[in-house]
């Protein structure tokens, strides 16, 4: 299992939620396909919403990955990376999807890099490990030094209402 950047883990979970939300319950595949096709068309024409999740949603059903290990390595860094390298590790199937892939490489290279990796992580959840961000895990290493008594008020806050010392309200 490989650790991925927390933002990629988040985006992957968001993509899953978005897919489930569009499919609905019971699943409406026609509605889902219409949404994906509309997004693919927008991105293929050089436009589209500049959003990692929307772009990964447009890619997820059309993309194939040729270098999973390389994509996992790229998933360790969210902001920095080589878009051309990531584009070389994947491809899209279908004429419209191929036009989209070429267009996003030109229009949104960094965003597309992130979207490709997000789609990869969504489709291959067993290859990576999400860092535990639960409250229990975050509290495990908390030494409690920021805990105050309930009636303890910070000096700055209490001075705001102290008419004698602060000079306010006179």
PDB file of C-alpha atoms in Angstrom:
ATOM      1  CA  UNK A   1       0.000   0.000   0.000  1.00  0.00           C
ATOM      2  CA  UNK A   2       1.257   3.421  -0.906  1.00  0.00           C
ATOM      3  CA  UNK A   3       0.362   6.657   0.836  1.00  0.00           C
ATOM      4  CA  UNK A   4      -1.082   9.344  -1.401  1.00  0.00           C
ATOM      5  CA  UNK A   5      -1.318  13.072  -0.865  1.00  0.00           C
ATOM      6  CA  UNK A   6      -4.320  13.810   1.393  1.00  0.00           C
ATOM      7  CA  UNK A   7      -5.875  16.070  -1.240  1.00  0.00           C
ATOM      8  CA  UNK A   8      -5.824  13.241  -3.793  1.00  0.00           C
ATOM      9  CA  UNK A   9      -7.461  10.939  -1.243  1.00  0.00           C
ATOM     10  CA  UNK A  10     -10.106  13.585  -0.617  1.00  0.00           C
ATOM     11  CA  UNK A  11     -10.734  14.184  -4.336  1.00  0.00           C
ATOM     12  CA  UNK A  12     -11.028  10.441  -4.940  1.00  0.00           C
ATOM     13  CA  UNK A  13     -13.666  10.130  -2.209  1.00  0.00           C
ATOM     14  CA  UNK A  14     -15.471  13.186  -3.599  1.00  0.00           C
ATOM     15  CA  UNK A  15     -15.490  11.634  -7.076  1.00  0.00           C
ATOM     16  CA  UNK A  16     -17.069   8.481  -5.662  1.00  0.00           C
ATOM     17  CA  UNK A  17     -19.724  10.567  -3.922  1.00  0.00           C
ATOM     18  CA  UNK A  18     -20.404  12.524  -7.079  1.00  0.00           C
ATOM     19  CA  UNK A  19     -20.781   9.371  -9.163  1.00  0.00           C
ATOM     20  CA  UNK A  20     -23.154   7.857  -6.599  1.00  0.00           C
ATOM     21  CA  UNK A  21     -25.127  11.089  -6.453  1.00  0.00           C
ATOM     22  CA  UNK A  22     -25.548  11.355 -10.219  1.00  0.00           C
ATOM     23  CA  UNK A  23     -26.439   7.684 -10.574  1.00  0.00           C
ATOM     24  CA  UNK A  24     -29.025   8.036  -7.822  1.00  0.00           C
ATOM     25  CA  UNK A  25     -30.958   5.355  -6.002  1.00  0.00           C
ATOM     26  CA  UNK A  26     -32.171   3.413  -7.839  1.00  0.00           C
ATOM     27  CA  UNK A  27     -29.373   3.948 -10.355  1.00  0.00           C
ATOM     28  CA  UNK A  28     -30.382   5.911 -13.444  1.00  0.00           C
ATOM     29  CA  UNK A  29     -27.700   5.051 -15.993  1.00  0.00           C
ATOM     30  CA  UNK A  30     -29.280   7.222 -18.713  1.00  0.00           C
ATOM     31  CA  UNK A  31     -29.061  10.347 -16.525  1.00  0.00           C
ATOM     32  CA  UNK A  32     -25.481   9.454 -15.588  1.00  0.00           C
ATOM     33  CA  UNK A  33     -24.447   8.900 -19.229  1.00  0.00           C
ATOM     34  CA  UNK A  34     -26.047  12.203 -20.269  1.00  0.00           C
ATOM     35  CA  UNK A  35     -24.079  14.042 -17.588  1.00  0.00           C
ATOM     36  CA  UNK A  36     -20.774  12.388 -18.562  1.00  0.00           C
ATOM     37  CA  UNK A  37     -21.372  12.988 -22.274  1.00  0.00           C
ATOM     38  CA  UNK A  38     -22.146  16.673 -21.650  1.00  0.00           C
ATOM     39  CA  UNK A  39     -18.925  17.093 -19.662  1.00  0.00           C
ATOM     40  CA  UNK A  40     -16.837  15.240 -22.247  1.00  0.00           C
ATOM     41  CA  UNK A  41     -18.286  17.452 -24.992  1.00  0.00           C
ATOM     42  CA  UNK A  42     -17.502  20.624 -23.049  1.00  0.00           C
ATOM     43  CA  UNK A  43     -13.916  19.603 -22.335  1.00  0.00           C
ATOM     44  CA  UNK A  44     -13.395  18.303 -25.890  1.00  0.00           C
ATOM     45  CA  UNK A  45     -14.317  21.736 -27.250  1.00  0.00           C
ATOM     46  CA  UNK A  46     -11.596  23.341 -25.104  1.00  0.00           C
ATOM     47  CA  UNK A  47     -14.008  24.668 -22.478  1.00  0.00           C
ATOM     48  CA  UNK A  48     -15.452  23.160 -19.373  1.00  0.00           C
ATOM     49  CA  UNK A  49     -15.443  23.863 -15.675  1.00  0.00           C
ATOM     50  CA  UNK A  50     -12.004  24.304 -14.142  1.00  0.00           C
ATOM     51  CA  UNK A  51     -12.619  21.810 -11.361  1.00  0.00           C
ATOM     52  CA  UNK A  52     -10.611  18.672 -10.554  1.00  0.00           C
ATOM     53  CA  UNK A  53     -13.671  16.708  -9.548  1.00  0.00           C
ATOM     54  CA  UNK A  54     -15.726  17.593 -12.638  1.00  0.00           C
ATOM     55  CA  UNK A  55     -12.816  16.841 -14.942  1.00  0.00           C
ATOM     56  CA  UNK A  56     -12.062  13.519 -13.252  1.00  0.00           C
ATOM     57  CA  UNK A  57     -15.787  12.711 -13.513  1.00  0.00           C
ATOM     58  CA  UNK A  58     -15.603  13.336 -17.278  1.00  0.00           C
ATOM     59  CA  UNK A  59     -12.505  11.129 -17.548  1.00  0.00           C
ATOM     60  CA  UNK A  60     -13.294   8.212 -15.257  1.00  0.00           C
ATOM     61  CA  UNK A  61     -15.354   6.081 -17.667  1.00  0.00           C
ATOM     62  CA  UNK A  62     -13.112   6.691 -20.680  1.00  0.00           C
ATOM     63  CA  UNK A  63      -9.590   6.573 -19.315  1.00  0.00           C
ATOM     64  CA  UNK A  64      -7.139   3.670 -19.335  1.00  0.00           C
ATOM     65  CA  UNK A  65      -3.879   3.579 -17.402  1.00  0.00           C
ATOM     66  CA  UNK A  66      -0.629   2.185 -18.797  1.00  0.00           C
ATOM     67  CA  UNK A  67       1.665   2.903 -15.825  1.00  0.00           C
ATOM     68  CA  UNK A  68      -0.016   2.353 -12.433  1.00  0.00           C
ATOM     69  CA  UNK A  69       3.269   2.484 -10.495  1.00  0.00           C
ATOM     70  CA  UNK A  70       4.173   5.798 -12.089  1.00  0.00           C
ATOM     71  CA  UNK A  71       0.747   7.256 -11.311  1.00  0.00           C
ATOM     72  CA  UNK A  72       1.036   6.115  -7.705  1.00  0.00           C
ATOM     73  CA  UNK A  73       4.396   7.851  -7.457  1.00  0.00           C
ATOM     74  CA  UNK A  74       2.865  11.024  -8.919  1.00  0.00           C
ATOM     75  CA  UNK A  75       0.019  10.863  -6.382  1.00  0.00           C
ATOM     76  CA  UNK A  76       2.382  11.733  -3.546  1.00  0.00           C
ATOM     77  CA  UNK A  77       2.487  15.395  -4.621  1.00  0.00           C
ATOM     78  CA  UNK A  78      -0.719  17.300  -5.364  1.00  0.00           C
ATOM     79  CA  UNK A  79       0.410  20.752  -6.509  1.00  0.00           C
ATOM     80  CA  UNK A  80       3.729  19.953  -8.179  1.00  0.00           C
ATOM     81  CA  UNK A  81       4.371  17.488 -10.952  1.00  0.00           C
ATOM     82  CA  UNK A  82       4.912  17.078 -14.641  1.00  0.00           C
ATOM     83  CA  UNK A  83       1.602  17.052 -16.555  1.00  0.00           C
ATOM     84  CA  UNK A  84       3.227  15.630 -19.703  1.00  0.00           C
ATOM     85  CA  UNK A  85       4.572  12.685 -17.713  1.00  0.00           C
ATOM     86  CA  UNK A  86       1.119  11.925 -16.270  1.00  0.00           C
ATOM     87  CA  UNK A  87      -0.561  12.311 -19.673  1.00  0.00           C
ATOM     88  CA  UNK A  88       1.881   9.716 -21.027  1.00  0.00           C
ATOM     89  CA  UNK A  89       0.751   7.192 -18.386  1.00  0.00           C
ATOM     90  CA  UNK A  90      -2.873   7.152 -19.530  1.00  0.00           C
ATOM     91  CA  UNK A  91      -5.068   7.453 -22.591  1.00  0.00           C
ATOM     92  CA  UNK A  92      -8.748   7.716 -23.444  1.00  0.00           C
ATOM     93  CA  UNK A  93     -10.858   5.397 -25.561  1.00  0.00           C
ATOM     94  CA  UNK A  94     -13.405   6.707 -28.063  1.00  0.00           C
ATOM     95  CA  UNK A  95     -13.213   9.566 -30.531  1.00  0.00           C
ATOM     96  CA  UNK A  96     -14.860  12.243 -28.355  1.00  0.00           C
ATOM     97  CA  UNK A  97     -12.932  11.157 -25.256  1.00  0.00           C
ATOM     98  CA  UNK A  98      -9.659  11.245 -27.213  1.00  0.00           C
ATOM     99  CA  UNK A  99     -10.451  14.821 -28.348  1.00  0.00           C
ATOM    100  CA  UNK A 100     -11.202  15.707 -24.728  1.00  0.00           C
ATOM    101  CA  UNK A 101      -7.889  14.227 -23.587  1.00  0.00           C
ATOM    102  CA  UNK A 102      -5.946  16.264 -26.170  1.00  0.00           C
ATOM    103  CA  UNK A 103      -7.914  19.433 -25.371  1.00  0.00           C
ATOM    104  CA  UNK A 104      -7.406  19.264 -21.602  1.00  0.00           C
ATOM    105  CA  UNK A 105      -3.691  18.719 -22.076  1.00  0.00           C
ATOM    106  CA  UNK A 106      -3.608  22.074 -23.862  1.00  0.00           C
ATOM    107  CA  UNK A 107      -6.284  23.947 -21.900  1.00  0.00           C
ATOM    108  CA  UNK A 108      -5.769  22.794 -18.297  1.00  0.00           C
ATOM    109  CA  UNK A 109      -2.518  20.787 -18.048  1.00  0.00           C
ATOM    110  CA  UNK A 110      -2.005  21.029 -14.262  1.00  0.00           C
ATOM    111  CA  UNK A 111      -5.677  20.565 -13.452  1.00  0.00           C
ATOM    112  CA  UNK A 112      -5.839  17.637 -15.879  1.00  0.00           C
ATOM    113  CA  UNK A 113      -2.797  16.055 -14.200  1.00  0.00           C
ATOM    114  CA  UNK A 114      -4.665  16.153 -10.911  1.00  0.00           C
ATOM    115  CA  UNK A 115      -7.874  14.846 -12.495  1.00  0.00           C
ATOM    116  CA  UNK A 116      -6.102  11.925 -14.184  1.00  0.00           C
ATOM    117  CA  UNK A 117      -4.498  10.889 -10.900  1.00  0.00           C
ATOM    118  CA  UNK A 118      -7.822  11.322  -9.066  1.00  0.00           C
ATOM    119  CA  UNK A 119      -9.599   9.102 -11.615  1.00  0.00           C
ATOM    120  CA  UNK A 120      -6.807   6.541 -11.309  1.00  0.00           C
ATOM    121  CA  UNK A 121      -7.046   6.453  -7.512  1.00  0.00           C
ATOM    122  CA  UNK A 122     -10.830   6.163  -7.670  1.00  0.00           C
ATOM    123  CA  UNK A 123     -10.640   3.223 -10.063  1.00  0.00           C
ATOM    124  CA  UNK A 124      -7.842   1.478  -8.111  1.00  0.00           C
ATOM    125  CA  UNK A 125      -8.594   1.930  -4.397  1.00  0.00           C
ATOM    126  CA  UNK A 126      -6.706  -1.204  -3.353  1.00  0.00           C
ATOM    127  CA  UNK A 127      -3.377   0.166  -4.589  1.00  0.00           C
ATOM    128  CA  UNK A 128      -3.191   3.037  -2.118  1.00  0.00           C
ATOM    129  CA  UNK A 129      -3.797   3.812   1.496  1.00  0.00           C
ATOM    130  CA  UNK A 130      -5.638   6.842   2.775  1.00  0.00           C
ATOM    131  CA  UNK A 131      -4.094   8.557   5.784  1.00  0.00           C
ATOM    132  CA  UNK A 132      -6.462   8.224   8.720  1.00  0.00           C
ATOM    133  CA  UNK A 133      -7.857  11.702   9.446  1.00  0.00           C
ATOM    134  CA  UNK A 134     -10.517  10.582  11.922  1.00  0.00           C
ATOM    135  CA  UNK A 135     -10.936  12.530  15.153  1.00  0.00           C
ATOM    136  CA  UNK A 136      -9.697   9.539  17.125  1.00  0.00           C
ATOM    137  CA  UNK A 137      -6.515   9.340  15.068  1.00  0.00           C
ATOM    138  CA  UNK A 138      -5.897  13.082  15.226  1.00  0.00           C
ATOM    139  CA  UNK A 139      -6.418  13.086  19.001  1.00  0.00           C
ATOM    140  CA  UNK A 140      -4.051  10.131  19.518  1.00  0.00           C
ATOM    141  CA  UNK A 141      -0.968  12.370  19.345  1.00  0.00           C
ATOM    142  CA  UNK A 142      -2.513  15.371  21.074  1.00  0.00           C
ATOM    143  CA  UNK A 143      -0.680  16.151  24.304  1.00  0.00           C
ATOM    144  CA  UNK A 144      -3.524  18.375  25.542  1.00  0.00           C
ATOM    145  CA  UNK A 145      -1.437  21.539  25.852  1.00  0.00           C
ATOM    146  CA  UNK A 146      -4.099  23.664  24.170  1.00  0.00           C
ATOM    147  CA  UNK A 147      -6.879  22.735  26.606  1.00  0.00           C
ATOM    148  CA  UNK A 148      -8.159  25.539  28.845  1.00  0.00           C
ATOM    149  CA  UNK A 149     -10.391  25.525  31.842  1.00  0.00           C
ATOM    150  CA  UNK A 150     -14.018  26.252  31.021  1.00  0.00           C
ATOM    151  CA  UNK A 151     -13.997  29.529  32.939  1.00  0.00           C
ATOM    152  CA  UNK A 152     -10.491  30.512  31.787  1.00  0.00           C
ATOM    153  CA  UNK A 153     -10.719  33.485  29.448  1.00  0.00           C
ATOM    154  CA  UNK A 154      -7.824  34.766  27.401  1.00  0.00           C
ATOM    155  CA  UNK A 155      -6.442  38.072  28.714  1.00  0.00           C
ATOM    156  CA  UNK A 156      -6.949  39.829  25.397  1.00  0.00           C
ATOM    157  CA  UNK A 157     -10.606  38.863  25.308  1.00  0.00           C
ATOM    158  CA  UNK A 158     -11.312  39.834  28.918  1.00  0.00           C
ATOM    159  CA  UNK A 159      -9.608  43.227  28.468  1.00  0.00           C
ATOM    160  CA  UNK A 160     -12.056  44.140  25.740  1.00  0.00           C
ATOM    161  CA  UNK A 161     -14.763  44.408  28.399  1.00  0.00           C
ATOM    162  CA  UNK A 162     -12.626  45.785  31.232  1.00  0.00           C
ATOM    163  CA  UNK A 163     -13.648  49.425  31.390  1.00  0.00           C
ATOM    164  CA  UNK A 164     -11.078  50.371  34.023  1.00  0.00           C
ATOM    165  CA  UNK A 165      -7.933  48.993  32.301  1.00  0.00           C
ATOM    166  CA  UNK A 166      -8.768  49.169  28.627  1.00  0.00           C
ATOM    167  CA  UNK A 167     -10.004  52.727  28.542  1.00  0.00           C
ATOM    168  CA  UNK A 168     -12.962  51.680  26.400  1.00  0.00           C
ATOM    169  CA  UNK A 169     -16.453  52.831  27.200  1.00  0.00           C
ATOM    170  CA  UNK A 170     -15.436  55.886  29.261  1.00  0.00           C
TER     171      UNK A 170
END
